[in-house]
Short mmCIF file of C-alpha atoms in Angstrom, two decimals:
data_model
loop_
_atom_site.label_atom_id
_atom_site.label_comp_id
_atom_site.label_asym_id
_atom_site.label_seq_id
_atom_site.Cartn_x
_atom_site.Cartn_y
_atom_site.Cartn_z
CA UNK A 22 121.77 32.21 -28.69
CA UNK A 23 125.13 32.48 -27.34
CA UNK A 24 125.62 29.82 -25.80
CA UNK A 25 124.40 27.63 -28.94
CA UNK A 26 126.71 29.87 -30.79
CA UNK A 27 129.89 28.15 -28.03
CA UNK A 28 128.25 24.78 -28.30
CA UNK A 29 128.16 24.55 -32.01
CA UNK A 30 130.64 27.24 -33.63
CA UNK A 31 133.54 24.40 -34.23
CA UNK A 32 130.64 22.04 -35.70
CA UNK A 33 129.51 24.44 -38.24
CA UNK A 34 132.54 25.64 -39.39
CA UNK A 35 134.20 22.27 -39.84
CA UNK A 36 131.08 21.43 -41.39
CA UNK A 37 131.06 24.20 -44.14
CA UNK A 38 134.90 24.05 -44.68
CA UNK A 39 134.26 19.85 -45.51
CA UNK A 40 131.44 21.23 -47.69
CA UNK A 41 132.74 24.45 -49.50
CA UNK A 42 136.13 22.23 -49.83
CA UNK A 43 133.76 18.87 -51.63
CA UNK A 44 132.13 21.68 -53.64
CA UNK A 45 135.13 22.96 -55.25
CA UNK A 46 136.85 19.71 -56.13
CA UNK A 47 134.32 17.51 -56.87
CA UNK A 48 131.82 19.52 -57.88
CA UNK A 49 128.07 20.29 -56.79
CA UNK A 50 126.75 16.90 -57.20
CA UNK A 51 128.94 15.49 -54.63
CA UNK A 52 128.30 18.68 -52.51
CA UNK A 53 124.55 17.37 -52.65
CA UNK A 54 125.70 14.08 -51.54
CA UNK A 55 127.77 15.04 -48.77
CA UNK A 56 124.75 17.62 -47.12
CA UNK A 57 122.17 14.59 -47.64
CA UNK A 58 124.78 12.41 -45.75
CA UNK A 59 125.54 15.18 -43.29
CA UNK A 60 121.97 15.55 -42.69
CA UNK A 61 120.95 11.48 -42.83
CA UNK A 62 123.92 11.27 -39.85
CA UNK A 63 122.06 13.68 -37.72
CA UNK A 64 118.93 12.77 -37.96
CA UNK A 65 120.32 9.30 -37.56
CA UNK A 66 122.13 9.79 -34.06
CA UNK A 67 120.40 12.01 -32.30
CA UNK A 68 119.65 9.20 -29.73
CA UNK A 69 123.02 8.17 -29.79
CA UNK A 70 123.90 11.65 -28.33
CA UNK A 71 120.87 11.37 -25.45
CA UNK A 72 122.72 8.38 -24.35
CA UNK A 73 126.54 9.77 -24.57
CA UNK A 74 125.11 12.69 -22.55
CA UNK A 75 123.45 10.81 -19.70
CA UNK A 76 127.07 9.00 -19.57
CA UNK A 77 128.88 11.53 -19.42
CA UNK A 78 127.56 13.59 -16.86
CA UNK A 79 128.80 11.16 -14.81
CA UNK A 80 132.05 11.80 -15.71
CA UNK A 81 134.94 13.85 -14.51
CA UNK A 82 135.48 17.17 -16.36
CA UNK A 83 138.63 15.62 -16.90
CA UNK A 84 137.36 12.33 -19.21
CA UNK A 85 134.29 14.98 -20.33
CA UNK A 86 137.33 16.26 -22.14
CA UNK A 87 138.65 13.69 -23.33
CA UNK A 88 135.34 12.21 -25.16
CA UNK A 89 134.45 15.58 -26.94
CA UNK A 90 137.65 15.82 -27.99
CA UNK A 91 139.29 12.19 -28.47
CA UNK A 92 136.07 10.84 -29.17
CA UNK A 93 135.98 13.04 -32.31
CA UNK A 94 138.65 11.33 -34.03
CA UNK A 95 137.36 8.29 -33.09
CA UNK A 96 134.03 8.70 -34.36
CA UNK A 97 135.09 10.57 -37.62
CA UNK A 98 138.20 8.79 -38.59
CA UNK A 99 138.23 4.90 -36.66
CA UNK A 100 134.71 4.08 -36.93
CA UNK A 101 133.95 5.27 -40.33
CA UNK A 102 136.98 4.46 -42.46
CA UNK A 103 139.72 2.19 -40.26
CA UNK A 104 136.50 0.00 -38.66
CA UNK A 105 134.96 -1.20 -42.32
CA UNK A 106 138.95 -1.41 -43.33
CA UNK A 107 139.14 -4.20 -40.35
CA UNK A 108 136.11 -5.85 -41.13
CA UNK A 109 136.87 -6.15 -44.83
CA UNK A 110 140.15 -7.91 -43.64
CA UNK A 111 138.11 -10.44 -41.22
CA UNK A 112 135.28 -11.01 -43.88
CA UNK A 113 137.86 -11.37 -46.86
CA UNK A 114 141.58 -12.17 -45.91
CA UNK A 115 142.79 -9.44 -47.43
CA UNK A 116 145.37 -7.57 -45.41
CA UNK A 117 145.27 -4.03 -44.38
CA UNK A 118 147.16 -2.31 -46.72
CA UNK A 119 145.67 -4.41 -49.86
CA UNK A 120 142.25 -2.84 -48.38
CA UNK A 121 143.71 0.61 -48.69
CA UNK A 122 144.96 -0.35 -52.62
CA UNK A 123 141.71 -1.17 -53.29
CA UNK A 124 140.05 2.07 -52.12
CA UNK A 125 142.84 3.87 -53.69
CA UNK A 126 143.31 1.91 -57.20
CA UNK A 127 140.20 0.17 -57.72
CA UNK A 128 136.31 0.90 -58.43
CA UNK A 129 134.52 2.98 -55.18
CA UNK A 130 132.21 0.02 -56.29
CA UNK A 131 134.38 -3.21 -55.52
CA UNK A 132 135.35 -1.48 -52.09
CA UNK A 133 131.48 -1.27 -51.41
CA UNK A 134 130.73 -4.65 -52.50
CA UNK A 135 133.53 -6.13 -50.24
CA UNK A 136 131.98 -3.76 -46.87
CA UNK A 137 128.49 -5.47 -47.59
CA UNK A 138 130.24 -8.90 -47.27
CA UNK A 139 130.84 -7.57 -43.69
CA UNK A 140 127.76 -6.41 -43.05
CA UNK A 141 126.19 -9.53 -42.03
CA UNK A 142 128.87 -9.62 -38.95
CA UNK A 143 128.23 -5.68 -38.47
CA UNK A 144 124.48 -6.09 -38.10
CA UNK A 145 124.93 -9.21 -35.74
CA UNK A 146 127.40 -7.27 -33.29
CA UNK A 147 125.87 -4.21 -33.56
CA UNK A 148 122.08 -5.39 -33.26
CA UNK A 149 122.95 -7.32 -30.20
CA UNK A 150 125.00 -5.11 -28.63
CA UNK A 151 122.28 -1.90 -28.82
CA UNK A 152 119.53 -4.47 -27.53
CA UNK A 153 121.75 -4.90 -24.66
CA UNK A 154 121.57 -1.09 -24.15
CA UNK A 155 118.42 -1.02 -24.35
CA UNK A 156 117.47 -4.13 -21.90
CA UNK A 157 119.62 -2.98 -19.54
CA UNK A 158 118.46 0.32 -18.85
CA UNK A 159 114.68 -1.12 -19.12
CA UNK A 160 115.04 -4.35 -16.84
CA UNK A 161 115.99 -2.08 -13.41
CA UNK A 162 114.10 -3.55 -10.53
CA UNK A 163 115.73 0.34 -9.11
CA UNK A 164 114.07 2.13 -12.00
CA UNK A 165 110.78 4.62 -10.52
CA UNK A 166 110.13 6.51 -13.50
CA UNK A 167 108.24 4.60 -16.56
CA UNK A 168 106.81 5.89 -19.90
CA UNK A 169 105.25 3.29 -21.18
CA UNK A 170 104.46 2.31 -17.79
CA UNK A 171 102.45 -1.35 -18.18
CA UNK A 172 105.34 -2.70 -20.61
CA UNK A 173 108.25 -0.87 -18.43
CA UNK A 174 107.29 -1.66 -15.18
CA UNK A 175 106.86 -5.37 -16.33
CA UNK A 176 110.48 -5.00 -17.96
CA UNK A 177 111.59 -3.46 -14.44
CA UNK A 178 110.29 -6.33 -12.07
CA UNK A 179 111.84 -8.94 -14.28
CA UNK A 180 115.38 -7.21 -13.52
CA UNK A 181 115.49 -8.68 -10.33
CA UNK A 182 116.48 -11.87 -11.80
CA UNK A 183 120.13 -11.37 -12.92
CA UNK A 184 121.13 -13.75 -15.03
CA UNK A 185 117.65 -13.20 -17.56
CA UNK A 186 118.68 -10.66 -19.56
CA UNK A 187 121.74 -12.69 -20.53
CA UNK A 188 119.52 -15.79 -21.04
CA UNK A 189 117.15 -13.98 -23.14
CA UNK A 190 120.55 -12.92 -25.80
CA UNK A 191 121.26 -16.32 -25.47
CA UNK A 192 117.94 -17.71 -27.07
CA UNK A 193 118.13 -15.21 -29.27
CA UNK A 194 122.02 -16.38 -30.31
CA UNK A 195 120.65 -19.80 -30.56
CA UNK A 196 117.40 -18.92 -32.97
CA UNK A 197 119.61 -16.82 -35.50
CA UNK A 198 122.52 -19.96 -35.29
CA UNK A 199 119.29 -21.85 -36.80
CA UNK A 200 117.65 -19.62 -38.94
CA UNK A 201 120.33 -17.36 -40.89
CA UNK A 202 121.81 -18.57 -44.38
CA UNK A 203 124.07 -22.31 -42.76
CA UNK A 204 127.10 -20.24 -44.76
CA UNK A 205 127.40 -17.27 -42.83
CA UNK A 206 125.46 -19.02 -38.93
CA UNK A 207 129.37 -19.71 -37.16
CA UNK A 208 130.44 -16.08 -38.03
CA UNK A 209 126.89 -14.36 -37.20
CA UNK A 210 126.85 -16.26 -33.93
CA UNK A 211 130.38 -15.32 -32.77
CA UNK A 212 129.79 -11.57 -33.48
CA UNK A 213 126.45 -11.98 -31.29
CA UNK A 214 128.21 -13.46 -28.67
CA UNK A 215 131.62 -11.70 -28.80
CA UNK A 216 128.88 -8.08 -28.24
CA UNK A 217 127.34 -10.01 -25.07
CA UNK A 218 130.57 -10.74 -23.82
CA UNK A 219 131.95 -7.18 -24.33
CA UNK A 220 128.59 -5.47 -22.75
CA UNK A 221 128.74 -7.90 -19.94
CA UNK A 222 132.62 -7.29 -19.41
CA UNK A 223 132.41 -3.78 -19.79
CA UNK A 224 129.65 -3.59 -16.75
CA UNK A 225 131.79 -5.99 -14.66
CA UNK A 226 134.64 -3.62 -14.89
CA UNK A 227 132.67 -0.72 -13.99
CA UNK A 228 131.04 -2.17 -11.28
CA UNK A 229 134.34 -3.65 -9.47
CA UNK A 230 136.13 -0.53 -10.27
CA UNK A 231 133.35 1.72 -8.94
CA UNK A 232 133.21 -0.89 -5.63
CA UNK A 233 137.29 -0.18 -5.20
CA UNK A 234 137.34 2.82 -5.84
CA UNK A 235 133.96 3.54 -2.84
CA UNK A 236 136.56 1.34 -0.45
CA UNK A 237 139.65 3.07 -1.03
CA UNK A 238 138.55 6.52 -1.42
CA UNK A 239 135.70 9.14 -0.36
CA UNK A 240 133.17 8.65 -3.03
CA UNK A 241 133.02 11.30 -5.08
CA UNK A 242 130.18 13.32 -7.32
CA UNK A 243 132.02 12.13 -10.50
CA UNK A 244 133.48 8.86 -12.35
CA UNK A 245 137.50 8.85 -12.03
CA UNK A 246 140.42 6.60 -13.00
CA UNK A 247 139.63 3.08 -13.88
CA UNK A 248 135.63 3.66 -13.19
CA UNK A 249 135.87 6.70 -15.94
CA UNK A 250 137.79 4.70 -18.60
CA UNK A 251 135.09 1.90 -18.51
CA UNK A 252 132.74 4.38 -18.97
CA UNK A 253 134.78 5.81 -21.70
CA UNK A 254 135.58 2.65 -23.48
CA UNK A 255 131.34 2.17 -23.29
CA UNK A 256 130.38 5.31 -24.73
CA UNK A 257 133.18 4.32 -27.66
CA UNK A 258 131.35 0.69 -28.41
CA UNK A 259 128.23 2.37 -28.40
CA UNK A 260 129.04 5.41 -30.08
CA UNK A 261 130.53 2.43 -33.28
CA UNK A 262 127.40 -0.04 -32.76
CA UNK A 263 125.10 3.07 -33.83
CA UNK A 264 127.66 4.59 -36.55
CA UNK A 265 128.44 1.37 -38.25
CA UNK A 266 124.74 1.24 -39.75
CA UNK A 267 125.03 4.44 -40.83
CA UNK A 268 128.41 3.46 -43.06
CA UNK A 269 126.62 0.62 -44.79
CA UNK A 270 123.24 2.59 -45.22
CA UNK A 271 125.31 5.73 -46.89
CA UNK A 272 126.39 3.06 -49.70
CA UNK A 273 122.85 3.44 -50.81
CA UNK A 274 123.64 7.06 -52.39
CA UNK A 275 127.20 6.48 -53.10
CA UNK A 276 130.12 4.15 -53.71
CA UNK A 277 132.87 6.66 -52.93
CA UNK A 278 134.32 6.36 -49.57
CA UNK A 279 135.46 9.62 -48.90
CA UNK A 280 132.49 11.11 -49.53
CA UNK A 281 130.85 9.05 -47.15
CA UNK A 282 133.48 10.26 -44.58
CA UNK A 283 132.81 13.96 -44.71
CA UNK A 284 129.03 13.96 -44.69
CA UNK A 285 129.20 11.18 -42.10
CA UNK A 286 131.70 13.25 -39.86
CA UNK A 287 130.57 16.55 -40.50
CA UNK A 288 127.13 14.77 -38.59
CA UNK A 289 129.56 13.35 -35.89
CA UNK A 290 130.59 17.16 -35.38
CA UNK A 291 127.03 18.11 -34.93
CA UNK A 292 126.24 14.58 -32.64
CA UNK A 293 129.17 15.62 -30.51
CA UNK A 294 127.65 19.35 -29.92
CA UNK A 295 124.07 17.80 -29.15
CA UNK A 296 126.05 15.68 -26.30
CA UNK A 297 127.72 18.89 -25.04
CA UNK A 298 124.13 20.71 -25.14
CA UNK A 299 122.39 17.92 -23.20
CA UNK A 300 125.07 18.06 -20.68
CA UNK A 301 124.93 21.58 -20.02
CA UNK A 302 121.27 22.40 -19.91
CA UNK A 303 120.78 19.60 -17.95
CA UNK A 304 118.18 18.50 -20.42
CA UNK A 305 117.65 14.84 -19.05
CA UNK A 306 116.62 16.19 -15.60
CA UNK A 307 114.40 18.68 -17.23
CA UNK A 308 112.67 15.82 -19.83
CA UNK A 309 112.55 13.39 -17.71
CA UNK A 310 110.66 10.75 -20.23
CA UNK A 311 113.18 11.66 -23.09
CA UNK A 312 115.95 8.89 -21.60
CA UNK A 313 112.88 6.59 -21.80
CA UNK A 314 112.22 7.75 -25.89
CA UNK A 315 116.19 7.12 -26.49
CA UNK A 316 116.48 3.66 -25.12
CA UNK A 317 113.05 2.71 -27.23
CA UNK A 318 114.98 4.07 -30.76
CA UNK A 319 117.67 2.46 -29.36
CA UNK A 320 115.96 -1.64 -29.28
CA UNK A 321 114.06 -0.45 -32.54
CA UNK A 322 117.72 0.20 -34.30
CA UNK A 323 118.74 -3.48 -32.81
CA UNK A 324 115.77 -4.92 -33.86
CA UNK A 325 116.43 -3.56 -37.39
CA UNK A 326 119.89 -4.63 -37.95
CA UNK A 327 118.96 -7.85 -36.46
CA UNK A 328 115.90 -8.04 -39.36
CA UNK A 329 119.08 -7.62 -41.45
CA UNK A 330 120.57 -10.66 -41.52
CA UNK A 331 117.44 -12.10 -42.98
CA UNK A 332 117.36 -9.62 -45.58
CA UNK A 333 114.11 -7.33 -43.79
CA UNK A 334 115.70 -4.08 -45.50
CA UNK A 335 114.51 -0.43 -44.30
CA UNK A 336 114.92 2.62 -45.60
CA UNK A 337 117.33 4.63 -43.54
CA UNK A 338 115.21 7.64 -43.85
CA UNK A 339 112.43 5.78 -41.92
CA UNK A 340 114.48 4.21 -39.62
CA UNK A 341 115.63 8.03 -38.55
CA UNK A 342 112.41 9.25 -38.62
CA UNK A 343 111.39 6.72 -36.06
CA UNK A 344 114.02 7.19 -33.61
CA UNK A 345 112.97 11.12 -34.38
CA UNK A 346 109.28 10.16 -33.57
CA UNK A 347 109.99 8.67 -30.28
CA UNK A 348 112.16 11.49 -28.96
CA UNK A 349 109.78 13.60 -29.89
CA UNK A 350 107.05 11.83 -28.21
CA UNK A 351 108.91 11.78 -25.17
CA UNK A 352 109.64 15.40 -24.86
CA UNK A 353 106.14 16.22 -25.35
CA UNK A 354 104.84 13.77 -22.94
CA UNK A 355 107.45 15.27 -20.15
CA UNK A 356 106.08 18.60 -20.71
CA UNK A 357 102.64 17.45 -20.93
CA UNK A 358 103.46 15.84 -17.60
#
């Protein structure tokens, strides 16, 4: 009980300060909003945090640090209020501080209607970009350990050829340039293909960086320097491709952006503690299937914002609940094991 009380003490109480502070201004029916939202968020990530915790055990205590700490802001403040800013601007030519006059002057509701005229480009950089994840932990020719083990040990073998997994995005580029609405194909098919290019770049970098840094140095137990800040930058992307969902879902209860922000960052707070509890229990060592559960939520997400841009809508409350499902699964089948 202690140490949950070390892990999560700065989580809660930011979390009831953002709530007792939405209570008194705004009143309890935006209190109600902001603990469905805080709740929707956590239910929402908690794969998201198996995978920043497998990361960054690998890292120094030094860039541990910095993505508990740095990474806070980032996934609080960039991803859920300066990211939809930025893809407003793309999506509608408006510049950044005629964005900011419209959440400030305007209707909640014409700022909402503006982010779902990015979400098409969202759901086409952020579906292809968590399939990526996914595929590239599941197509290891390296990998021993399988959960599913006839559909993962196919997946495994057919990582030996290195160039399919990028072939395989490809097609699927080249079927969605056909299929979506002709108005929006160009833009859908440059987000696809600007997420393959920064998930391929981004393990380039790692790997060059980790080969330098073997030749120059004695190899160490953790990531440092250039190898860490790939790493870093990774867990960023990824930690954005599964929040930016979350944004446009929350405009299903409410058109008012800062609401959105605290009950979607008070669930950060708690996403961030979950990563710090996985890393210091050791809890992917001890589950040893639950990496395997993750990376499943993880393609189902894909595959679901993906199903977006042809309109397939599901409720985010059942998207959650599978992701839950499958972690659960695989924690039971390690113990069973």
């Amino acid at each position: 009980m202690k140490n949950l009380l070390k892990i999560y003490w700065f989580a809660a109480v930011a979390t009831i300060a953002i709530w007792i502070l939405v209570g008194w201004q705004l009143g309890l029916t935006a209190l109600f909003t902001v603990f469905v939202l805080t709740m929707l968020e956590v239910t929402f990530s908690a794969d998201n945090a198996i995978i920043n915790s497998r990361i960054v055990t690998t890292l120094s205590p030094i860039w541990q640090k910095l993505f508990l700490t740095l990474g806070i802001f980032t996934a609080v403040f960039v991803v859920r209020f300066v990211l939809p800013i930025v893809m407003i601007m793309l999506t509608s030519g408006f510049s950044f501080g005629e964005v900011i006059t419209l959440i400030n002057n305007s209707s909640p509701l014409d700022y909402s209607v503006h982010l779902h005229g990015a979400e098409l480009l969202i759901n086409a950089f952020g579906g292809t970009f968590l399939i990526l994840v996914a595929l590239n932990y599941f197509m290891d020719h390296h990998k021993e350990i399988h959960w599913f083990k006839r559909i993962e040990r196919r997946l495994a073998q057919l990582g030996q050829f290195e160039n399919l997994m990028v072939l395989i995005m490809l097609i699927i580029v080249t079927i969605t340039f056909f299929t979506v609405d002709p108005m929006y194909h160009t833009a859908v098919s440059i987000a696809m293909i600007f997420a393959i290019i920064l998930h391929i770049g981004l393990q380039l970098l790692g790997t060059i960086t980790k080969y330098r840094q073997k030749k120059e140095t004695v190899a160490t137990k953790y990531k440092t320097g250039l190898v860490a800040l790939s790493a870093f930058i990774y867990l960023e992307i990824l930690d954005a491709s599964f929040s930016l969902d979350s944004v446009i879902g929350a405009f299903a209860m409410t058109n008012d952006i800062w609401l959105i922000m605290a009950g979607l960052g008070a669930g950060a707070l708690w996403v961030r503690g979950m990563t710090i509890h996985l890393v210091r229990h050791s809890t992917l060592t001890r589950f040893k299937f639950l990496e395997h559960g993750a990376h499943w939520a993880i393609a189902f997400l894909g595959g679901v914002m993906l199903a977006k841009l042809y309109g397939v809508e599901l409720s985010e409350w059942l998207v959650g609940s599978v992701g839950l499902i499958l972690i659960s699964l695989a924690i039971w089948w390690s113990v069973r094991r």
